[in-house]
Coordinates of N, CA and C in Angstrom, one line a residue:
M13 N -12.5 26.6 -31.8 CA -13.6 26.1 -32.1 C -13.6 26.4 -33.3
I14 N -15.0 26.0 -33.9 CA -15.4 26.1 -35.6 C -15.7 27.3 -35.8
G15 N -15.0 28.2 -36.5 CA -15.4 29.5 -36.7 C -16.4 30.6 -36.2
I16 N -16.2 30.3 -34.7 CA -17.3 31.3 -34.2 C -16.5 31.7 -33.1
P17 N -15.7 33.1 -33.2 CA -14.5 33.3 -32.4 C -15.4 34.1 -31.5
R18 N -16.6 34.8 -31.7 CA -17.4 35.6 -30.5 C -18.0 34.9 -29.5
I19 N -18.3 33.7 -30.4 CA -19.0 32.9 -29.0 C -18.3 32.0 -27.5
T20 N -16.9 31.9 -28.0 CA -15.3 30.8 -27.9 C -15.0 32.1 -26.7
K21 N -14.7 33.3 -27.1 CA -13.7 34.0 -26.7 C -13.4 33.9 -25.5
L22 N -14.5 33.8 -24.3 CA -14.1 33.7 -23.0 C -14.0 32.4 -22.3
S23 N -13.3 31.8 -21.7 CA -12.9 30.4 -21.2 C -13.7 30.1 -20.0
L24 N -14.4 28.6 -19.7 CA -15.2 28.8 -18.6 C -14.4 28.9 -17.2
E25 N -12.7 29.0 -16.9 CA -12.3 29.3 -15.9 C -12.3 30.4 -15.3
Q26 N -13.1 31.9 -16.6 CA -13.2 32.8 -16.0 C -14.3 33.1 -15.0
R27 N -14.5 33.8 -14.7 CA -15.9 34.3 -13.4 C -16.9 34.3 -13.7
A28 N -17.9 33.8 -13.4 CA -19.1 32.9 -13.8 C -19.7 34.5 -13.9
P29 N -21.3 34.5 -15.0 CA -21.6 36.2 -15.2 C -22.9 36.0 -13.9
R30 N -22.9 37.2 -13.7 CA -23.7 37.5 -13.1 C -24.9 36.8 -12.9
A31 N -25.7 37.1 -13.6 CA -26.7 36.3 -14.2 C -26.8 35.0 -13.8
L32 N -25.8 34.4 -13.9 CA -25.6 32.7 -14.3 C -25.9 32.5 -12.6
V33 N -25.0 33.4 -11.8 CA -25.1 33.4 -10.4 C -26.1 33.9 -10.0
M34 N -26.8 34.7 -10.3 CA -28.2 34.6 -9.8 C -29.2 33.7 -9.7
Q35 N -29.1 33.0 -11.0 CA -29.9 32.2 -11.2 C -29.9 31.2 -10.3
L36 N -28.6 31.1 -10.2 CA -27.9 30.0 -9.1 C -28.6 30.1 -7.6
I37 N -28.3 31.1 -7.6 CA -29.1 31.8 -5.8 C -30.8 31.3 -6.1
L38 N -30.9 31.9 -6.6 CA -33.2 31.7 -6.8 C -33.5 30.1 -6.9
S39 N -32.9 29.5 -7.8 CA -33.1 28.0 -8.1 C -32.2 27.5 -6.7
A40 N -31.6 27.9 -6.0 CA -31.0 26.9 -4.2 C -32.4 27.9 -3.4
L41 N -33.1 29.0 -3.5 CA -33.8 29.0 -2.9 C -35.0 28.7 -2.8
L42 N -35.9 28.4 -4.2 CA -36.8 27.2 -4.7 C -36.3 26.0 -4.0
L43 N -36.0 25.5 -4.2 CA -35.3 24.1 -3.5 C -35.3 24.0 -2.2
A44 N -34.6 24.8 -1.5 CA -34.2 25.0 0.1 C -36.0 25.2 0.7
A45 N -37.0 25.9 0.3 CA -37.9 26.0 0.7 C -39.6 25.0 -0.1
A46 N -38.6 24.0 -1.1 CA -39.9 23.1 -1.3 C -40.5 22.0 -0.3
P47 N -39.3 21.7 0.8 CA -40.1 21.0 1.6 C -40.7 22.0 2.6
Y48 N -40.8 22.5 2.8 CA -41.9 23.6 3.5 C -43.1 23.6 2.9
A49 N -43.2 24.3 1.5 CA -44.1 24.0 1.1 C -44.9 23.0 0.5
A50 N -44.4 22.0 0.5 CA -44.9 20.7 0.3 C -45.3 19.8 1.6
S51 N -44.9 20.5 2.7 CA -45.8 20.3 4.0 C -47.0 21.0 4.5
M52 N -47.5 21.8 3.7 CA -48.5 22.3 4.3 C -50.0 21.7 3.9
E53 N -50.8 22.1 4.7 CA -52.2 21.0 5.0 C -53.1 21.8 4.2
P54 N -54.1 21.4 3.9 CA -55.1 22.7 2.6 C -56.2 22.9 3.8
F55 N -56.2 23.7 3.6 CA -57.4 24.5 4.1 C -58.6 23.6 4.8
Q56 N -59.1 23.4 5.5 CA -60.0 22.4 6.2 C -61.3 23.0 5.6
R57 N -62.0 24.4 5.6 CA -63.3 24.7 4.8 C -63.9 24.2 3.4
I58 N -62.0 23.6 2.5 CA -62.3 23.3 1.5 C -63.2 22.2 1.2
F59 N -63.3 21.1 2.4 CA -63.9 19.8 2.2 C -65.7 20.2 2.2
I60 N -65.5 21.4 2.9 CA -67.2 21.6 3.7 C -67.3 22.6 2.5
D61 N -66.6 23.7 1.6 CA -67.6 24.7 0.8 C -66.8 24.4 -0.2
G62 N -66.0 23.3 -0.8 CA -65.4 23.4 -1.9 C -64.5 24.0 -2.4
S63 N -63.4 23.7 -3.5 CA -62.2 24.5 -3.5 C -62.3 26.0 -3.5
Y64 N -63.7 25.8 -4.5 CA -63.7 27.2 -5.5 C -64.4 28.0 -4.2
D65 N -65.0 27.6 -3.5 CA -66.2 28.5 -2.8 C -65.6 28.5 -1.3
A66 N -64.6 28.3 -0.6 CA -64.1 28.7 0.7 C -63.4 29.5 0.7
P67 N -63.4 30.2 1.9 CA -63.2 31.6 2.5 C -61.8 31.4 2.9
H68 N -60.8 31.6 1.8 CA -59.2 30.8 1.6 C -58.7 32.1 2.8
S69 N -59.2 33.3 2.5 CA -58.1 34.4 3.4 C -58.6 34.2 5.1
Q70 N -59.4 33.1 5.3 CA -59.7 32.9 6.9 C -59.0 32.1 7.0
D71 N -58.0 31.0 5.9 CA -56.7 30.5 6.7 C -55.5 31.0 7.3
P72 N -55.5 30.2 9.0 CA -54.4 31.1 9.3 C -53.0 31.2 9.2
L73 N -52.8 30.4 7.6 CA -51.7 30.2 7.2 C -51.7 30.9 5.8
F74 N -52.7 31.7 5.9 CA -52.9 32.4 4.5 C -51.5 33.3 3.7
L75 N -50.9 33.9 4.4 CA -50.1 34.8 4.3 C -48.6 33.9 4.1
A76 N -48.1 33.2 4.4 CA -47.4 32.3 4.0 C -47.8 31.7 3.2
K77 N -48.7 31.0 3.0 CA -49.1 30.2 1.5 C -49.2 30.6 0.4
A78 N -49.6 32.2 0.0 CA -49.6 33.3 -0.5 C -48.5 33.6 -1.1
G79 N -47.4 33.6 0.0 CA -46.5 34.3 -0.3 C -45.1 33.3 -0.7
L80 N -45.2 32.2 -0.8 CA -44.9 30.7 -1.3 C -45.5 30.9 -2.7
V81 N -46.6 31.2 -3.1 CA -47.2 30.8 -4.3 C -46.7 32.1 -5.2
A82 N -46.6 33.5 -4.4 CA -45.9 34.6 -5.1 C -44.6 34.0 -5.7
G83 N -44.2 33.4 -4.6 CA -42.4 33.5 -4.9 C -42.1 32.4 -5.7
G84 N -42.7 31.5 -5.9 CA -43.3 30.5 -7.1 C -43.1 30.9 -8.2
L85 N -43.8 32.0 -8.5 CA -44.4 32.2 -9.5 C -43.5 33.4 -10.2
L86 N -43.2 34.1 -9.5 CA -42.2 35.2 -9.7 C -40.7 34.8 -9.9
I87 N -39.8 33.7 -9.3 CA -38.9 33.3 -9.5 C -38.6 32.8 -10.7
P88 N -39.7 32.5 -11.5 CA -39.0 31.9 -12.8 C -39.0 33.1 -14.0
V89 N -40.1 34.0 -13.6 CA -40.1 35.1 -14.8 C -38.5 35.9 -14.2
V90 N -38.3 36.0 -13.4 CA -37.2 36.5 -12.9 C -35.8 36.0 -13.9
S91 N -35.8 34.3 -13.6 CA -35.0 33.3 -14.6 C -35.3 33.7 -15.9
V92 N -36.4 34.0 -16.3 CA -36.3 34.6 -17.9 C -35.6 35.5 -18.3
L93 N -36.2 36.2 -17.9 CA -35.0 37.8 -17.7 C -34.3 38.1 -17.9
L94 N -33.3 36.9 -16.7 CA -31.8 36.7 -16.4 C -31.1 36.1 -17.7
T95 N -32.0 34.9 -18.1 CA -31.4 34.1 -19.2 C -31.3 35.0 -20.6
V96 N -32.4 35.5 -20.6 CA -32.6 36.2 -22.1 C -31.1 37.5 -21.8
T97 N -31.2 38.2 -20.9 CA -30.4 38.8 -21.0 C -28.9 38.2 -20.8
S98 N -28.7 37.5 -20.9 CA -27.2 36.5 -20.5 C -26.8 35.9 -22.4
W99 N -28.3 35.9 -22.8 CA -28.1 35.1 -23.9 C -28.0 36.1 -25.0
R100 N -28.1 37.5 -24.8 CA -28.2 38.6 -25.7 C -26.8 39.1 -26.1
R101 N -25.7 39.0 -24.5 CA -24.4 38.8 -25.3 C -23.8 37.3 -25.7
W102 N -23.3 37.8 -27.0 CA -22.3 36.8 -28.0 C -21.4 36.1 -27.5
T103 N -20.9 37.0 -26.5 CA -19.7 36.3 -25.3 C -19.8 35.4 -24.8
T104 N -21.2 34.6 -24.7 CA -21.4 33.6 -23.6 C -21.1 32.7 -24.0
H105 N -19.9 31.5 -23.1 CA -19.5 30.3 -23.7 C -20.8 29.1 -23.8
P106 N -20.7 28.2 -24.3 CA -21.9 27.4 -24.4 C -22.0 26.8 -23.4
G107 N -21.0 26.8 -22.4 CA -21.7 25.3 -21.2 C -22.0 26.5 -20.1
P108 N -21.9 28.0 -19.8 CA -22.9 28.3 -19.2 C -24.2 28.5 -19.7
A109 N -24.5 28.5 -20.9 CA -25.5 29.1 -21.7 C -26.3 27.8 -21.1
L110 N -25.9 26.7 -21.4 CA -26.6 25.1 -21.3 C -27.2 25.3 -19.6
L111 N -26.6 25.7 -18.9 CA -26.5 25.9 -17.6 C -27.7 26.5 -17.3
Q112 N -27.5 27.7 -18.0 CA -29.0 28.5 -17.6 C -30.0 28.0 -18.0
S113 N -30.2 27.1 -19.3 CA -31.4 26.5 -19.7 C -32.0 25.7 -18.8
A114 N -30.7 24.9 -18.2 CA -30.9 23.8 -17.1 C -32.2 24.5 -16.1
L115 N -31.2 25.7 -15.6 CA -31.5 26.7 -14.4 C -33.2 26.7 -14.9
L116 N -33.5 27.1 -15.7 CA -34.6 28.3 -16.3 C -35.6 26.9 -16.3
L117 N -35.1 25.6 -16.8 CA -36.3 24.9 -16.8 C -36.4 23.9 -15.5
L118 N -35.5 24.2 -14.7 CA -35.6 23.8 -13.2 C -36.8 24.7 -12.5
T119 N -36.4 25.9 -12.6 CA -36.9 27.3 -11.9 C -38.6 26.7 -12.5
F120 N -38.8 27.1 -13.5 CA -40.4 26.5 -14.1 C -40.9 25.3 -13.6
V121 N -40.3 24.5 -13.0 CA -40.9 23.0 -13.3 C -41.6 22.9 -11.8
V122 N -40.5 23.7 -10.6 CA -40.7 23.7 -9.4 C -41.4 25.0 -8.7
G123 N -40.8 26.0 -9.3 CA -41.7 27.1 -9.0 C -43.2 27.7 -9.9
W124 N -43.5 27.1 -10.9 CA -44.7 28.2 -11.6 C -45.6 27.0 -11.6
R125 N -45.2 25.0 -11.9 CA -45.8 24.4 -11.9 C -46.4 23.9 -10.4
N126 N -45.2 23.5 -9.5 CA -45.3 22.7 -8.0 C -46.1 23.4 -7.4
Y127 N -45.2 25.0 -6.8 CA -45.1 25.2 -5.8 C -47.2 26.1 -5.3
P128 N -47.7 26.2 -6.2 CA -48.8 26.5 -5.9 C -50.2 25.5 -6.0
Y129 N -49.8 24.1 -6.3 CA -50.0 23.0 -5.5 C -49.8 22.2 -4.1
W130 N -48.3 22.5 -4.0 CA -47.8 22.2 -2.4 C -48.3 23.3 -1.5
A131 N -48.0 24.8 -2.2 CA -48.0 25.6 -0.5 C -50.0 25.4 -0.5
T132 N -50.9 25.4 -1.3 CA -52.3 25.5 -1.2 C -53.0 24.0 -0.5
G133 N -52.0 23.2 -0.6 CA -52.2 21.9 0.1 C -53.1 21.3 -1.3
V134 N -53.9 21.6 -2.6 CA -54.1 21.0 -3.2 C -54.0 19.4 -3.5
Y135 N -52.8 18.8 -3.7 CA -52.6 17.4 -4.1 C -52.7 16.7 -2.8
R136 N -53.1 17.1 -1.5 CA -53.1 16.5 -0.4 C -54.8 16.4 -0.4
A137 N -55.4 17.5 -0.7 CA -56.9 17.6 -0.4 C -57.8 16.4 -0.6
Y138 N -57.5 15.9 -2.1 CA -58.4 15.0 -2.4 C -57.6 13.2 -2.1
S139 N -56.9 13.8 -1.7 CA -55.8 12.2 -1.8 C -56.4 11.2 -1.1
S140 N -56.8 11.6 0.0 CA -57.6 10.6 1.6 C -58.9 11.6 1.4
S141 N -59.4 10.6 2.8 CA -60.5 11.2 3.1 C -60.5 12.2 3.9
P142 N -61.3 13.4 3.8 CA -61.4 14.4 4.9 C -61.3 13.9 6.2
P143 N -60.5 15.3 7.0 CA -60.1 14.8 8.5 C -61.4 14.6 8.9
G144 N -61.9 13.7 10.2 CA -62.8 13.4 11.1 C -64.2 12.4 10.3
C145 N -63.3 12.0 9.1 CA -64.4 11.3 8.4 C -63.8 9.4 8.9
A146 N -64.8 8.5 8.9 CA -63.5 7.4 9.3 C -64.3 6.4 8.0
G147 N -63.9 6.9 6.5 CA -63.7 6.2 5.4 C -62.3 6.1 5.2

């Protein structure tokens, strides 16, 4: 390569760094749980009390929804830490570094942005008329 021997001294055929493998596993977990998170129904009391005043802790699926939201918010933070620690080593090949960047973006888009909406059912809550209404 062009004059940067420290970056190109590892080949792509060598074993992948642990941080990259961990990021792949975390991304796979997010994507595997996404259909379950997106299938969550909104808590029915939000149609009566509104989104902010509804007693969400009385929802029978509260723990599952809270766990999905917490996992969706925690995995991108862990992914940032893995990416930063991996990039600090100057022996990283550009290929895995670009893959880590893509996985970082994926975890933020799916976990940070979408999981809270999917798990709480907010995106479904106001897309149609409330249950029991003939509208």
